[in-house]
CSV table of C-alpha atoms in Angstrom, one decimal:
chain,number,residue,atom,x,y,z
A,29,UNK,CA,0.0,0.0,0.0
A,30,UNK,CA,1.4,3.4,-1.0
A,31,UNK,CA,0.8,6.3,1.4
A,32,UNK,CA,1.3,10.1,1.1
A,33,UNK,CA,1.1,12.7,3.8
A,34,UNK,CA,-0.9,15.7,2.7
A,35,UNK,CA,-0.4,19.3,3.9
A,36,UNK,CA,-3.1,21.8,3.6
A,37,UNK,CA,-4.6,25.2,4.5
A,38,UNK,CA,-6.8,25.3,7.6
A,39,UNK,CA,-9.3,27.9,8.8
A,40,UNK,CA,-6.5,30.4,9.7
A,41,UNK,CA,-5.5,30.4,6.0
A,42,UNK,CA,-8.9,30.2,4.4
A,43,UNK,CA,-9.1,26.4,3.9
A,44,UNK,CA,-10.8,23.4,5.4
A,45,UNK,CA,-7.9,21.2,6.4
A,46,UNK,CA,-7.7,20.2,10.0
A,47,UNK,CA,-4.2,18.8,10.1
A,48,UNK,CA,-1.8,16.6,8.1
A,49,UNK,CA,-3.9,14.3,6.0
A,50,UNK,CA,-3.3,10.8,4.7
A,51,UNK,CA,-3.7,9.6,1.1
A,52,UNK,CA,-3.6,5.9,0.4
A,53,UNK,CA,-3.7,3.5,-2.6
A,54,UNK,CA,-4.3,-0.2,-2.7
A,55,UNK,CA,-1.3,-2.3,-3.7
A,56,UNK,CA,-1.6,-3.2,-7.4
A,57,UNK,CA,-4.2,-0.7,-8.2
A,58,UNK,CA,-2.5,2.6,-7.3
A,59,UNK,CA,-2.6,5.3,-8.2
A,60,UNK,CA,-6.1,4.9,-9.6
A,61,UNK,CA,-7.4,3.8,-6.2
A,62,UNK,CA,-5.9,6.7,-4.2
A,63,UNK,CA,-8.3,7.9,-1.5
A,64,UNK,CA,-8.0,10.6,1.2
A,65,UNK,CA,-8.4,9.0,4.6
A,66,UNK,CA,-8.7,12.3,6.6
A,67,UNK,CA,-6.4,14.1,9.0
A,68,UNK,CA,-4.1,12.2,11.3
A,69,UNK,CA,-3.0,15.3,13.3
A,70,UNK,CA,-4.8,18.3,14.7
A,71,UNK,CA,-2.5,20.9,13.2
A,72,UNK,CA,-3.3,24.4,12.0
A,73,UNK,CA,-2.4,24.9,8.3
A,74,UNK,CA,0.5,22.5,7.8
A,75,UNK,CA,1.1,24.0,4.4
A,76,UNK,CA,4.5,22.4,3.6
A,77,UNK,CA,5.9,19.0,4.7
A,78,UNK,CA,9.4,17.7,4.7
A,79,UNK,CA,10.9,14.5,6.0
A,80,UNK,CA,14.0,13.6,7.9
A,81,UNK,CA,16.6,11.8,5.7
A,82,UNK,CA,17.0,8.8,8.1
A,83,UNK,CA,14.3,8.9,10.7
A,84,UNK,CA,10.5,8.4,10.3
A,85,UNK,CA,9.9,12.0,11.3
A,86,UNK,CA,7.9,14.6,9.4
A,87,UNK,CA,8.3,18.4,9.7
A,88,UNK,CA,5.4,20.7,9.0
A,89,UNK,CA,5.5,24.5,8.3
A,90,UNK,CA,2.5,25.9,10.1
A,91,UNK,CA,2.1,28.9,7.9
A,92,UNK,CA,-0.7,30.7,9.7
A,93,UNK,CA,1.1,30.6,13.1
A,94,UNK,CA,4.6,31.1,11.7
A,95,UNK,CA,6.0,28.0,13.4
A,96,UNK,CA,7.4,24.6,12.6
A,97,UNK,CA,6.3,21.3,14.2
A,98,UNK,CA,8.0,17.9,14.2
A,99,UNK,CA,6.0,14.7,14.1
A,100,UNK,CA,7.1,11.1,14.7
A,101,UNK,CA,5.4,8.2,13.0
A,102,UNK,CA,3.9,6.0,15.6
A,103,UNK,CA,1.8,3.7,13.6
A,104,UNK,CA,0.7,2.8,10.0
A,105,UNK,CA,-1.6,5.8,10.0
A,106,UNK,CA,-0.5,7.8,12.9
A,107,UNK,CA,1.8,10.9,13.5
A,108,UNK,CA,2.5,12.1,17.0
A,109,UNK,CA,4.0,15.5,17.9
A,110,UNK,CA,7.7,15.4,18.7
A,111,UNK,CA,8.3,18.2,21.1
A,112,UNK,CA,6.7,21.7,20.9
A,113,UNK,CA,6.4,23.9,17.8
A,114,UNK,CA,9.3,26.2,17.2
A,115,UNK,CA,8.8,29.8,16.1
A,116,UNK,CA,10.3,30.5,12.7
A,117,UNK,CA,8.8,33.7,11.2
A,118,UNK,CA,5.8,35.3,9.6
A,119,UNK,CA,4.1,32.9,7.1
A,120,UNK,CA,6.7,30.2,7.1
A,121,UNK,CA,6.1,28.4,3.8
A,122,UNK,CA,8.9,26.0,3.0
A,123,UNK,CA,11.2,23.6,4.8
A,124,UNK,CA,14.3,21.8,3.6
A,125,UNK,CA,16.2,19.2,5.8
A,126,UNK,CA,19.9,18.9,5.6
A,127,UNK,CA,21.1,15.5,4.1
A,128,UNK,CA,23.0,14.9,7.4
A,129,UNK,CA,19.7,15.3,9.4
A,130,UNK,CA,21.5,17.8,11.7
A,131,UNK,CA,19.3,20.8,10.9
A,132,UNK,CA,16.6,22.2,8.7
A,133,UNK,CA,16.1,25.5,6.9
A,134,UNK,CA,12.8,27.3,7.1
A,135,UNK,CA,11.8,30.1,4.6
A,136,UNK,CA,9.3,32.7,5.7
A,137,UNK,CA,7.3,34.5,3.1
A,138,UNK,CA,5.9,37.2,5.3
A,139,UNK,CA,9.0,38.7,6.8
A,140,UNK,CA,11.7,37.3,4.5
A,141,UNK,CA,13.4,35.3,7.3
A,142,UNK,CA,15.7,32.4,6.5
A,143,UNK,CA,15.9,30.3,9.7
A,144,UNK,CA,18.2,27.4,10.6
A,145,UNK,CA,16.7,25.0,13.2
A,146,UNK,CA,19.1,22.4,14.6
A,147,UNK,CA,17.8,18.9,15.2
A,148,UNK,CA,18.6,16.4,17.9
A,149,UNK,CA,19.6,12.8,17.1
A,150,UNK,CA,15.9,11.7,17.4
A,151,UNK,CA,14.6,14.5,15.2
A,152,UNK,CA,13.5,16.9,17.8
A,153,UNK,CA,13.9,20.6,17.0
A,154,UNK,CA,16.3,22.6,19.0
A,155,UNK,CA,17.1,26.3,19.1
A,156,UNK,CA,16.5,28.3,15.9
A,157,UNK,CA,18.9,30.9,14.5
A,158,UNK,CA,17.8,33.6,12.2
A,159,UNK,CA,20.2,34.4,9.3
A,160,UNK,CA,21.1,37.9,8.3
A,161,UNK,CA,18.3,39.8,6.6
A,162,UNK,CA,18.7,41.1,3.1
A,163,UNK,CA,18.1,44.4,1.3
A,164,UNK,CA,16.6,45.1,-2.1
A,165,UNK,CA,19.5,45.0,-4.5
A,166,UNK,CA,17.7,47.4,-6.8
A,167,UNK,CA,17.5,49.9,-4.0
A,168,UNK,CA,15.5,53.1,-3.8
A,169,UNK,CA,16.2,53.9,-7.4
A,170,UNK,CA,13.7,51.2,-8.4
A,171,UNK,CA,10.9,53.1,-6.6
A,172,UNK,CA,11.6,56.3,-8.4
A,173,UNK,CA,12.1,54.7,-11.8
A,174,UNK,CA,15.7,55.8,-12.1
A,175,UNK,CA,18.2,53.4,-13.6
A,176,UNK,CA,20.1,51.3,-11.1
A,177,UNK,CA,23.6,49.8,-11.8
A,178,UNK,CA,22.3,46.3,-11.1
A,179,UNK,CA,19.2,46.5,-13.3
A,180,UNK,CA,21.0,45.2,-16.3
A,181,UNK,CA,19.3,43.6,-19.3
A,182,UNK,CA,18.9,39.8,-19.1
A,183,UNK,CA,20.9,39.3,-22.2
A,184,UNK,CA,23.8,41.3,-20.7
A,185,UNK,CA,23.5,39.3,-17.5
A,186,UNK,CA,23.7,36.0,-19.4
A,187,UNK,CA,26.6,37.2,-21.5
A,188,UNK,CA,28.6,38.2,-18.5
A,189,UNK,CA,28.0,34.9,-16.8
A,190,UNK,CA,29.0,33.0,-20.0
A,191,UNK,CA,32.3,34.7,-20.0
A,192,UNK,CA,33.2,33.4,-16.6
A,193,UNK,CA,32.0,29.8,-17.0
A,194,UNK,CA,33.4,26.7,-18.7
A,195,UNK,CA,32.4,26.5,-22.4
A,196,UNK,CA,30.2,23.4,-21.8
A,197,UNK,CA,28.0,25.4,-19.4
A,198,UNK,CA,27.1,28.1,-22.0
A,199,UNK,CA,25.4,26.1,-24.8
A,200,UNK,CA,22.5,28.1,-26.4
A,201,UNK,CA,19.0,26.8,-25.8
A,202,UNK,CA,17.5,25.0,-28.8
A,203,UNK,CA,14.6,26.5,-30.8
A,204,UNK,CA,11.7,25.0,-32.7
A,205,UNK,CA,9.5,24.0,-29.8
A,206,UNK,CA,6.5,21.7,-30.3
A,207,UNK,CA,3.9,21.3,-27.7
A,208,UNK,CA,3.1,17.7,-26.9
A,209,UNK,CA,-0.6,18.5,-26.7
A,210,UNK,CA,-0.6,20.0,-30.2
A,211,UNK,CA,1.4,17.1,-31.6
A,212,UNK,CA,-0.8,14.3,-30.2
A,213,UNK,CA,-4.0,16.1,-29.4
A,214,UNK,CA,-4.0,15.1,-25.8
A,215,UNK,CA,-5.2,17.2,-22.8
A,216,UNK,CA,-5.1,20.4,-24.8
A,217,UNK,CA,-5.6,23.1,-22.1
A,218,UNK,CA,-8.0,25.9,-22.8
A,219,UNK,CA,-6.3,29.1,-23.9
A,220,UNK,CA,-6.5,31.8,-21.2
A,221,UNK,CA,-7.9,35.2,-22.2
A,222,UNK,CA,-5.0,37.5,-22.9
A,223,UNK,CA,-4.5,40.1,-20.2
A,224,UNK,CA,-2.0,42.9,-19.8
A,225,UNK,CA,1.1,41.9,-17.7
A,226,UNK,CA,0.9,42.9,-14.1
A,227,UNK,CA,3.2,45.8,-13.3
A,228,UNK,CA,5.2,45.3,-10.1
A,229,UNK,CA,4.4,48.0,-7.5
A,230,UNK,CA,7.8,49.5,-7.1
A,231,UNK,CA,6.8,51.2,-3.9
A,232,UNK,CA,6.0,48.1,-1.9
A,233,UNK,CA,8.8,45.7,-2.6
A,234,UNK,CA,9.7,43.6,0.4
A,235,UNK,CA,11.6,40.5,1.2
A,236,UNK,CA,9.8,37.1,0.7
A,237,UNK,CA,11.9,34.1,1.3
A,238,UNK,CA,10.3,31.1,-0.4
A,239,UNK,CA,12.5,28.0,-0.6
A,240,UNK,CA,15.8,26.4,0.2
A,241,UNK,CA,17.9,23.7,-1.6
A,242,UNK,CA,21.0,21.9,-0.5
A,243,UNK,CA,23.8,22.1,-3.1
A,244,UNK,CA,26.3,19.3,-3.8
A,245,UNK,CA,29.2,21.1,-2.1
A,246,UNK,CA,27.3,21.5,1.2
A,247,UNK,CA,26.2,25.1,0.8
A,248,UNK,CA,22.5,26.1,0.7
A,249,UNK,CA,20.6,28.1,-1.9
A,250,UNK,CA,17.6,30.1,-0.9
A,251,UNK,CA,15.2,32.2,-3.0
A,252,UNK,CA,13.8,35.6,-2.2
A,253,UNK,CA,10.7,36.1,-4.3
A,254,UNK,CA,10.2,39.8,-3.3
A,255,UNK,CA,13.8,41.0,-3.9
A,256,UNK,CA,14.6,38.8,-7.0
A,257,UNK,CA,17.5,37.0,-5.3
A,258,UNK,CA,19.1,33.6,-5.0
A,259,UNK,CA,21.2,33.7,-1.9
A,260,UNK,CA,24.1,31.2,-1.3
A,261,UNK,CA,24.8,30.3,2.4
A,262,UNK,CA,27.5,28.4,4.2
A,263,UNK,CA,26.5,26.4,7.3
A,264,UNK,CA,28.6,27.4,10.4
A,265,UNK,CA,28.5,26.5,14.0
A,266,UNK,CA,26.5,29.6,14.7
A,267,UNK,CA,23.9,29.1,11.9
A,268,UNK,CA,24.1,30.3,8.3
A,269,UNK,CA,26.6,32.7,6.9
A,270,UNK,CA,25.9,34.5,3.6
A,271,UNK,CA,28.5,33.5,1.0
A,272,UNK,CA,27.2,35.6,-1.9
A,273,UNK,CA,24.0,36.2,-3.8
A,274,UNK,CA,22.8,36.2,-7.4
A,275,UNK,CA,20.7,39.2,-8.5
A,276,UNK,CA,18.1,38.1,-11.0
A,277,UNK,CA,16.2,40.5,-13.4
A,278,UNK,CA,13.9,42.9,-11.8
A,279,UNK,CA,10.4,41.7,-10.9
A,280,UNK,CA,10.8,38.0,-11.9
A,281,UNK,CA,9.9,36.5,-8.5
A,282,UNK,CA,12.1,33.4,-8.0
A,283,UNK,CA,10.0,30.8,-6.1
A,284,UNK,CA,11.1,27.1,-6.0
A,285,UNK,CA,14.2,25.2,-7.1
A,286,UNK,CA,15.5,21.8,-8.1
A,287,UNK,CA,19.1,20.7,-8.1
A,288,UNK,CA,20.0,18.7,-11.2
A,289,UNK,CA,22.2,15.6,-11.0
A,290,UNK,CA,24.9,17.6,-12.9
A,291,UNK,CA,25.0,20.2,-10.1
A,292,UNK,CA,23.1,22.9,-12.0
A,293,UNK,CA,20.3,24.7,-10.2
A,294,UNK,CA,17.0,25.3,-11.9
A,295,UNK,CA,14.7,28.1,-10.5
A,296,UNK,CA,11.1,28.7,-11.5
A,297,UNK,CA,9.9,32.3,-11.3
A,298,UNK,CA,6.4,33.1,-10.1
A,299,UNK,CA,5.9,36.5,-11.8
A,300,UNK,CA,7.8,36.2,-15.2
A,301,UNK,CA,6.8,32.5,-15.8
A,302,UNK,CA,10.4,31.4,-16.5
A,303,UNK,CA,12.9,28.8,-15.6
A,304,UNK,CA,16.4,30.1,-14.8
A,305,UNK,CA,19.4,27.9,-14.8
A,306,UNK,CA,22.3,28.7,-12.5
A,307,UNK,CA,25.8,27.2,-12.4
A,308,UNK,CA,28.9,27.6,-10.2
A,309,UNK,CA,32.1,28.9,-11.7
A,310,UNK,CA,35.6,27.8,-11.0
A,311,UNK,CA,35.7,30.3,-8.1
A,312,UNK,CA,32.6,28.7,-6.5
A,313,UNK,CA,30.4,31.7,-7.2
A,314,UNK,CA,27.1,31.0,-8.8
A,315,UNK,CA,25.7,32.8,-11.8
A,316,UNK,CA,22.8,32.8,-14.1
A,317,UNK,CA,23.6,31.0,-17.4
A,318,UNK,CA,20.3,30.4,-19.1
A,319,UNK,CA,16.6,31.4,-19.1
A,320,UNK,CA,13.5,30.1,-20.9
A,321,UNK,CA,9.8,30.5,-20.7
A,322,UNK,CA,8.1,27.8,-18.6
A,323,UNK,CA,5.8,27.3,-21.5
A,324,UNK,CA,5.1,29.1,-24.8
A,325,UNK,CA,1.5,29.3,-23.7
A,326,UNK,CA,2.2,31.0,-20.3
A,327,UNK,CA,0.7,34.5,-19.9
A,328,UNK,CA,2.5,36.8,-17.6
A,329,UNK,CA,0.0,38.4,-15.2
A,330,UNK,CA,-2.5,35.5,-15.6
A,331,UNK,CA,-0.2,32.5,-14.9
A,332,UNK,CA,1.8,32.1,-11.7
A,333,UNK,CA,4.1,29.0,-11.6
A,334,UNK,CA,4.4,27.3,-8.3
A,335,UNK,CA,6.3,24.0,-7.8
A,336,UNK,CA,9.2,22.8,-9.8
A,337,UNK,CA,10.2,19.1,-9.7
A,338,UNK,CA,12.3,16.7,-11.8
A,339,UNK,CA,12.2,13.1,-13.0
A,340,UNK,CA,14.5,10.7,-11.2
A,341,UNK,CA,17.0,10.7,-14.1
A,342,UNK,CA,17.0,14.5,-14.3
A,343,UNK,CA,16.0,14.6,-17.9
A,344,UNK,CA,12.6,16.3,-17.4
A,345,UNK,CA,11.4,19.1,-15.2
A,346,UNK,CA,7.8,19.7,-14.3
A,347,UNK,CA,6.3,23.1,-13.4
A,348,UNK,CA,2.8,23.7,-12.0
A,349,UNK,CA,1.2,26.7,-13.5
A,350,UNK,CA,-1.6,28.3,-11.5
A,351,UNK,CA,-4.0,30.4,-13.5
A,352,UNK,CA,-4.3,28.3,-16.6
A,353,UNK,CA,-4.1,25.3,-14.2
A,354,UNK,CA,-1.6,23.3,-16.2
A,355,UNK,CA,1.5,21.3,-15.8
A,356,UNK,CA,4.4,22.3,-18.1
A,357,UNK,CA,7.1,19.7,-18.9
A,358,UNK,CA,10.6,20.9,-19.9
A,359,UNK,CA,13.4,18.9,-21.4
A,360,UNK,CA,16.9,19.3,-19.8
A,361,UNK,CA,19.5,19.7,-22.4
A,362,UNK,CA,23.3,19.0,-22.5
A,363,UNK,CA,24.8,18.5,-19.1
A,364,UNK,CA,21.9,20.4,-17.4
A,365,UNK,CA,23.0,23.8,-18.6
A,366,UNK,CA,19.7,24.7,-20.3
A,367,UNK,CA,16.1,23.6,-20.5
A,368,UNK,CA,13.3,23.9,-23.1
A,369,UNK,CA,9.5,23.5,-22.8
A,370,UNK,CA,8.1,20.6,-24.8
A,371,UNK,CA,4.7,19.7,-23.3
A,372,UNK,CA,1.7,21.2,-21.6
A,373,UNK,CA,-1.2,19.4,-20.1
A,374,UNK,CA,-4.3,20.1,-17.9
A,375,UNK,CA,-3.5,19.6,-14.2
A,376,UNK,CA,-7.0,18.3,-13.4
A,377,UNK,CA,-7.3,20.7,-10.5
A,378,UNK,CA,-7.8,24.4,-9.7
A,379,UNK,CA,-4.6,26.2,-8.5
A,380,UNK,CA,-2.0,23.5,-8.7
A,381,UNK,CA,0.0,24.5,-5.6
A,382,UNK,CA,2.3,21.5,-5.4
A,383,UNK,CA,3.0,18.2,-7.2
A,384,UNK,CA,5.0,15.1,-6.7
A,385,UNK,CA,6.6,12.7,-9.2
A,386,UNK,CA,6.0,9.1,-8.2
A,387,UNK,CA,6.3,5.7,-10.0
A,388,UNK,CA,5.4,6.9,-13.6
A,389,UNK,CA,2.7,9.3,-12.4
A,390,UNK,CA,2.4,12.9,-11.3
A,391,UNK,CA,0.3,13.7,-8.2
A,392,UNK,CA,-1.0,17.3,-8.2
A,393,UNK,CA,-2.4,19.2,-5.2
A,394,UNK,CA,-5.2,21.6,-6.2
A,395,UNK,CA,-5.5,24.1,-3.4
A,396,UNK,CA,-8.7,25.8,-4.6
A,397,UNK,CA,-10.6,22.8,-5.9
A,398,UNK,CA,-10.0,20.7,-2.8
A,399,UNK,CA,-8.7,17.9,-5.0
A,400,UNK,CA,-5.6,15.8,-5.8
A,401,UNK,CA,-5.3,14.6,-9.3
A,402,UNK,CA,-3.1,11.8,-10.7
A,403,UNK,CA,-1.6,12.3,-14.2
A,404,UNK,CA,0.0,9.5,-16.3
A,405,UNK,CA,3.5,10.3,-17.6
A,406,UNK,CA,4.6,8.9,-20.9
A,407,UNK,CA,7.2,6.2,-20.4
A,408,UNK,CA,9.3,7.3,-23.4
A,409,UNK,CA,9.1,11.1,-23.3
A,410,UNK,CA,8.1,11.9,-19.7
A,411,UNK,CA,5.3,14.1,-20.9
A,412,UNK,CA,2.0,14.2,-19.0
A,413,UNK,CA,-0.5,12.2,-21.0
A,414,UNK,CA,-3.8,12.2,-19.2
A,415,UNK,CA,-5.7,12.5,-15.9
A,416,UNK,CA,-6.1,9.0,-14.5
A,417,UNK,CA,-7.8,9.8,-11.2
A,418,UNK,CA,-9.0,12.5,-8.9
A,419,UNK,CA,-9.4,12.3,-5.1
A,420,UNK,CA,-11.1,14.9,-2.8
A,421,UNK,CA,-8.9,16.5,-0.2
A,422,UNK,CA,-9.3,19.7,1.8
A,423,UNK,CA,-7.2,22.7,0.4
A,424,UNK,CA,-4.1,20.5,-0.3
A,425,UNK,CA,-0.9,22.5,-0.6
A,426,UNK,CA,1.9,19.9,-0.1
A,427,UNK,CA,2.4,16.2,-0.9
A,428,UNK,CA,5.0,13.9,0.7
A,429,UNK,CA,5.6,10.2,0.2
A,430,UNK,CA,5.0,8.6,3.6
């Protein structure tokens, strides 16, 4: 029997979830037989779930209360609180646990905090340490409309990065894209009504930390959606120390990331509907080396990409696209240095907040439709091919293999 823990929004975040839920499928029939079994904890808005790398312990970001809670599995369908919640920051929305299991990193959307929380040998959370806050790299000039030295054109940014990287990391993206849906006539998503792009309000920019990823060399990358930054940290005895940061083009909104087996970092942007590829140079400093639209059909100001995941072999990326409510598939090219969109399919839900690749399928959490869908993935191409199953679930926002 396959099981998944389900995070969701509760009453304090406008949803109906009452705690961490359980999704189950019968052996030999999953995922077509997946069913939501209800909440196994009484937890307020566990909007993001992460697991310990070696213990049967689950960590939940309690977004409404700004805290993090640990749970130990105590039965086939049971989770028990492991210690008390630890305060992280306003609207904590993402957790990433170190491969060593010694600590986790919490990202807080509301106040921009990046917080390290140390873990004991049994998975209990210890004292948190708040990393240094950041400032808007575009400064006050962005609010007045004056040119800023850092506000360079994306093409200039890529050219500068290319000059400092190995030749193999600067291959140009391929052209001549063909959507899977147009080619085979499967799951063609309805075209959204064209709308004008949303202009960023330059007077209200604020820091919004949104995710963290552990890099192959032991450093940590975090995104700041509000300040258009990817920040690189070094773990130290006292917490996290900023190593350097990568300034992305103004107003793109970097959200979630995946680390490719090659070591490249792919970042999806919520506001500009793009996937940026970053690479480390010989000096260890990361830089932007490639950018592509998440899908030719994405409409800036209407669509807002959410989760980014990859297939096990790293050949395919999947991006949830809220607005048009689709799943975009992108092919990873070369040694991971660029990607290109090749498929687009209906997600089967409203507002696909999160998704999970599992055993030839894609499970999608529809926050606004109170549903989880299961999409088949083509065995040869990796493209989403159809909606196999839907299961009701209250305001799902995160899925985790149990």
